Amino acid sequence: MKRFKKLVVGNWKMNPETLIEAKKIATSVKRAAKSLKRTEIVLCPPFIFLSSLLTGKSKGISFGAQDAFYESAGPYTGEVSSRELSGLGIDYIIIGHSERRARGESDETINKKVKVTVGDGMTAILCIGEKERDHQGEYLHFVKKQIISGLKDVSKKSLDRVVIAYEPVWAVGAREAMPPREVQEMSIFIKKVLRDLFGVLSDGVRVLYGGDVTVGNVLEIVRDGKVSGLLIGRESLKVKNFIEIAKIADSAK
Ligand code: PGA
């Protein structure tokens, strides 16, 4: 059975303001990534910085984009295609982040983006997560539906190029992460939905957690939440904290 590394993904969102700052963060993270044993760091800066930061292979680190358009070329003002990103040497694409869904990105568009990303040989980080919790378990149906529609017509064979990032929307950008026991429950639930959809997966599918991950809670989330990695927003721009988070995740059993 293929052993995946843990993933620590830094989603820089629309930050930082300058290339100088972006280079500073990426250089420090690249240096630190070399000492990680079981973990791969994925930096996802804004599109405009990608080609300057991608300066050849470096141990323990890859680059990702925060979105990709599904058509490969044509009259789509403002879009950047999956094909273009793959040509640049990008390995991962974040798809369906809650901040994009909140601004109107539909399940159908997300599904097209997932398919084209895996088709172009990259790994899709499909973001899912409920907006709120209820006592009747409606949120489970909501998450299940996001998985089913996000992975519609994706073949079982391409599933090793899909990572699920579970991010309860109420924890993203908030001051409260999900308790590790609930993270574990969700990770089990997501894997069950995948098994029901695709049958037993020999390689498994990595499930990440995102939403207020910090130096203070990362150990519990990885160890007790039993996730294969993390999607990190704010703390990924604070170099010292981000490196510390990656080291703790790396050492967590
Ligand atoms: P946060 O964001 O770590 O700042 O909560 C997570 C995300 O948006 O992926």
Coordinates of C-alpha atoms and ligand atoms in Angstrom, one line a residue:
M1 CA 0.0 0.0 0.0
K2 CA 1.3 3.4 -1.0
R3 CA 2.3 5.5 2.0
F4 CA 1.4 9.1 1.6
K5 CA 3.2 11.8 3.4
K6 CA 1.3 14.1 5.6
L7 CA 0.4 17.4 4.0
V8 CA 0.7 20.8 5.5
V9 CA -0.9 23.3 3.0
G10 CA -0.4 27.0 3.4
N11 CA -3.2 29.0 1.8
W12 CA -1.9 32.5 1.6
K13 CA -5.2 33.8 0.1
M14 CA -4.8 37.4 -1.2
N15 CA -1.5 38.0 0.7
P16 CA 1.2 39.3 1.0
E17 CA 1.2 42.6 -0.8
T18 CA 4.6 42.4 -2.4
L19 CA 6.8 39.8 -4.1
I20 CA 9.6 40.7 -1.7
E21 CA 7.6 39.6 1.2
A22 CA 6.4 36.5 -0.6
K23 CA 10.0 35.5 -1.4
K24 CA 11.0 36.0 2.2
I25 CA 8.3 33.6 3.5
A26 CA 8.9 31.0 0.8
T27 CA 12.7 31.0 1.3
S28 CA 12.4 30.4 5.0
V29 CA 9.8 27.7 4.6
K30 CA 11.8 26.0 1.8
R31 CA 14.8 25.8 4.2
A32 CA 12.8 24.4 7.0
A33 CA 11.0 21.8 4.8
K34 CA 14.3 20.0 4.1
S35 CA 14.3 18.6 7.7
L36 CA 10.8 17.2 7.6
K37 CA 10.6 13.4 7.4
R38 CA 7.0 12.4 6.9
T39 CA 5.5 15.7 5.8
E40 CA 5.3 17.6 2.6
I41 CA 4.6 21.3 2.7
V42 CA 2.5 22.8 -0.1
L43 CA 2.6 26.6 -0.5
C44 CA -0.3 28.2 -2.2
P45 CA 0.5 31.9 -3.0
P46 CA -1.6 34.2 -5.2
F47 CA -1.2 33.4 -9.0
I48 CA 1.0 36.5 -9.6
F49 CA 3.8 35.2 -7.3
L50 CA 3.8 31.6 -8.5
S51 CA 6.4 31.7 -11.3
S52 CA 8.8 33.7 -9.2
L53 CA 8.6 31.4 -6.3
L54 CA 8.9 28.2 -8.3
T55 CA 12.6 27.9 -8.6
G56 CA 13.1 24.2 -9.2
K57 CA 12.5 21.2 -7.0
S58 CA 13.3 21.6 -3.3
K59 CA 13.0 18.7 -0.8
G60 CA 9.8 18.6 1.2
I61 CA 8.0 21.4 -0.5
S62 CA 5.6 21.8 -3.5
F63 CA 3.5 24.6 -4.8
G64 CA -0.2 24.9 -5.3
A65 CA -2.6 27.4 -6.7
Q66 CA -5.7 28.6 -4.9
D67 CA -8.0 28.0 -7.9
A68 CA -7.8 27.0 -11.6
F69 CA -10.2 27.4 -14.4
Y70 CA -11.5 24.3 -16.2
E71 CA -11.2 25.4 -19.8
S72 CA -7.7 25.1 -21.1
A73 CA -7.5 28.3 -23.2
G74 CA -9.8 30.8 -24.8
P75 CA -11.9 34.0 -24.2
Y76 CA -12.1 33.8 -20.4
T77 CA -10.9 37.2 -19.1
G78 CA -9.2 37.0 -15.8
E79 CA -9.1 33.2 -15.5
V80 CA -6.0 31.0 -15.2
S81 CA -6.3 27.5 -16.5
S82 CA -5.4 24.3 -14.9
R83 CA -3.4 23.5 -18.1
E84 CA -1.3 26.7 -17.7
L85 CA -0.7 25.9 -14.0
S86 CA 0.4 22.4 -14.8
G87 CA 2.8 23.7 -17.4
L88 CA 4.3 26.0 -14.9
G89 CA 5.1 23.0 -12.6
I90 CA 2.3 23.4 -10.1
D91 CA 1.4 20.2 -8.2
Y92 CA -1.7 21.0 -6.3
I93 CA -4.9 23.1 -6.8
I94 CA -7.2 24.2 -4.0
I95 CA -10.7 23.8 -5.3
G96 CA -14.0 25.0 -3.8
H97 CA -12.6 26.9 -0.8
S98 CA -15.5 28.2 1.3
E99 CA -14.5 31.8 0.5
R100 CA -15.1 31.1 -3.2
R101 CA -18.3 29.1 -2.5
A102 CA -19.6 32.0 -0.5
R103 CA -19.0 34.2 -3.5
G104 CA -21.1 32.0 -5.8
E105 CA -18.9 29.1 -6.9
S106 CA -21.3 26.2 -7.6
D107 CA -20.9 22.4 -7.0
E108 CA -21.0 22.0 -10.8
T109 CA -18.1 24.4 -11.4
I110 CA -16.2 22.8 -8.6
N111 CA -16.6 19.4 -10.1
K112 CA -15.4 20.6 -13.5
K113 CA -12.3 22.0 -11.8
V114 CA -11.6 18.8 -9.9
K115 CA -11.8 16.8 -13.1
V116 CA -9.6 19.0 -15.1
T117 CA -7.0 19.3 -12.3
V118 CA -6.6 15.5 -12.0
G119 CA -6.8 15.1 -15.8
D120 CA -3.8 17.5 -16.1
G121 CA -1.8 15.4 -13.6
M122 CA -2.1 17.6 -10.6
T123 CA -3.7 16.9 -7.2
A124 CA -7.0 18.5 -6.4
I125 CA -7.5 19.7 -2.8
L126 CA -11.3 19.6 -2.7
C127 CA -12.6 21.8 0.2
I128 CA -15.8 20.8 1.8
G129 CA -17.5 21.7 5.1
E130 CA -20.8 22.7 6.6
K131 CA -21.7 26.3 7.4
E132 CA -23.3 25.4 10.7
R133 CA -24.1 22.4 12.9
D134 CA -27.5 21.2 13.9
H135 CA -28.8 18.5 16.2
Q136 CA -30.6 16.5 13.5
G137 CA -27.4 15.7 11.6
E138 CA -28.4 17.8 8.5
Y139 CA -24.7 18.9 8.3
L140 CA -23.7 15.3 7.5
H141 CA -26.0 15.3 4.5
F142 CA -24.6 18.6 3.4
V143 CA -21.0 17.4 3.6
K144 CA -21.9 14.1 1.8
K145 CA -23.6 16.0 -1.0
Q146 CA -20.5 18.2 -1.4
I147 CA -18.4 15.1 -1.8
I148 CA -20.7 13.4 -4.2
S149 CA -21.1 16.4 -6.4
G150 CA -17.4 17.4 -6.2
L151 CA -16.3 14.0 -7.3
K152 CA -19.0 13.2 -9.9
D153 CA -17.5 11.3 -12.8
V154 CA -14.0 11.2 -11.2
S155 CA -12.6 7.7 -11.7
K156 CA -11.5 5.5 -8.9
K157 CA -8.1 5.4 -10.5
S158 CA -7.6 9.1 -10.3
L159 CA -8.5 9.2 -6.6
D160 CA -4.9 9.2 -5.5
R161 CA -4.8 12.7 -7.0
V162 CA -7.6 13.9 -4.8
V163 CA -7.2 15.2 -1.3
I164 CA -10.2 16.2 0.8
A165 CA -9.8 19.3 3.0
Y166 CA -12.6 19.3 5.6
E167 CA -13.1 22.8 6.8
P168 CA -16.2 23.6 8.9
V169 CA -17.0 27.1 7.6
W170 CA -17.6 28.4 11.1
A171 CA -14.0 27.6 12.1
V172 CA -12.3 29.2 9.0
G173 CA -10.8 32.5 10.0
A174 CA -12.3 32.1 13.5
R175 CA -10.9 31.9 16.9
E176 CA -12.1 28.3 17.5
A177 CA -11.0 25.1 15.9
M178 CA -13.1 22.0 15.9
P179 CA -12.4 19.7 18.9
P180 CA -10.1 16.8 17.8
R181 CA -12.7 14.2 18.6
E182 CA -15.2 15.7 16.2
V183 CA -12.4 16.1 13.6
Q184 CA -11.9 12.4 13.9
E185 CA -15.6 11.7 13.6
M186 CA -15.8 13.8 10.4
S187 CA -12.7 12.1 8.9
I188 CA -14.3 8.7 9.5
F189 CA -17.5 9.9 8.0
I190 CA -15.8 11.3 4.9
K191 CA -13.9 8.1 4.3
K192 CA -17.1 6.1 4.7
V193 CA -18.8 8.3 2.0
L194 CA -15.8 7.7 -0.3
R195 CA -16.0 3.9 0.3
D196 CA -19.7 3.9 -0.5
L197 CA -19.0 5.8 -3.7
F198 CA -15.9 4.1 -4.9
G199 CA -15.6 0.8 -3.0
V200 CA -12.5 0.0 -0.9
L201 CA -9.6 2.2 -1.8
S202 CA -6.3 0.5 -1.6
D203 CA -4.3 3.8 -1.3
G204 CA -6.9 5.6 0.8
V205 CA -7.6 9.2 0.3
R206 CA -6.0 11.9 2.4
V207 CA -8.4 13.9 4.6
L208 CA -7.0 17.2 5.9
Y209 CA -8.5 19.5 8.5
G210 CA -8.6 23.3 8.2
G211 CA -10.0 26.1 10.4
D212 CA -8.0 28.0 13.0
V213 CA -5.1 25.6 13.1
T214 CA -2.4 27.0 15.4
V215 CA 0.9 26.0 17.1
G216 CA -1.2 25.4 20.2
N217 CA -3.8 23.0 18.8
V218 CA -2.0 21.3 15.9
L219 CA -0.7 18.3 17.8
E220 CA -4.1 17.3 19.2
I221 CA -5.7 17.8 15.8
V222 CA -3.2 15.5 14.0
R223 CA -2.8 13.0 16.7
D224 CA -6.3 12.7 18.1
G225 CA -8.2 14.0 15.1
K226 CA -6.3 11.4 13.0
V227 CA -6.1 13.5 9.9
S228 CA -3.5 13.2 7.2
G229 CA -2.7 16.9 7.2
L230 CA -3.8 20.5 7.5
L231 CA -5.0 23.4 5.5
I232 CA -3.8 26.6 7.1
G233 CA -4.8 30.2 6.4
R234 CA -3.6 33.0 8.7
E235 CA -0.8 31.1 10.4
S236 CA 0.8 30.2 7.0
L237 CA 1.9 33.8 6.6
K238 CA 3.6 33.9 10.0
V239 CA 6.8 32.1 9.0
K240 CA 7.9 31.0 12.5
N241 CA 4.5 29.7 13.5
F242 CA 4.0 27.9 10.1
I243 CA 7.3 26.1 10.4
E244 CA 6.6 25.1 14.0
I245 CA 3.1 23.8 12.9
A246 CA 4.8 21.7 10.2
K247 CA 7.4 20.3 12.5
I248 CA 4.8 19.3 15.1
A249 CA 2.6 17.7 12.5
D250 CA 5.7 15.8 11.2
S251 CA 6.5 14.4 14.6
A252 CA 2.9 13.5 15.5
K253 CA 2.2 9.8 15.4
Ligands
PGA1 P1 -7.5 29.8 8.9 O1 -8.1 29.6 7.4 O2 -6.4 28.9 9.2 O3 -7.1 31.3 8.9 O4 -8.7 29.6 9.8 C1 -8.2 28.3 6.9 C2 -8.5 28.3 5.5 O5 -9.1 29.2 5.0 O6 -8.2 27.3 4.8

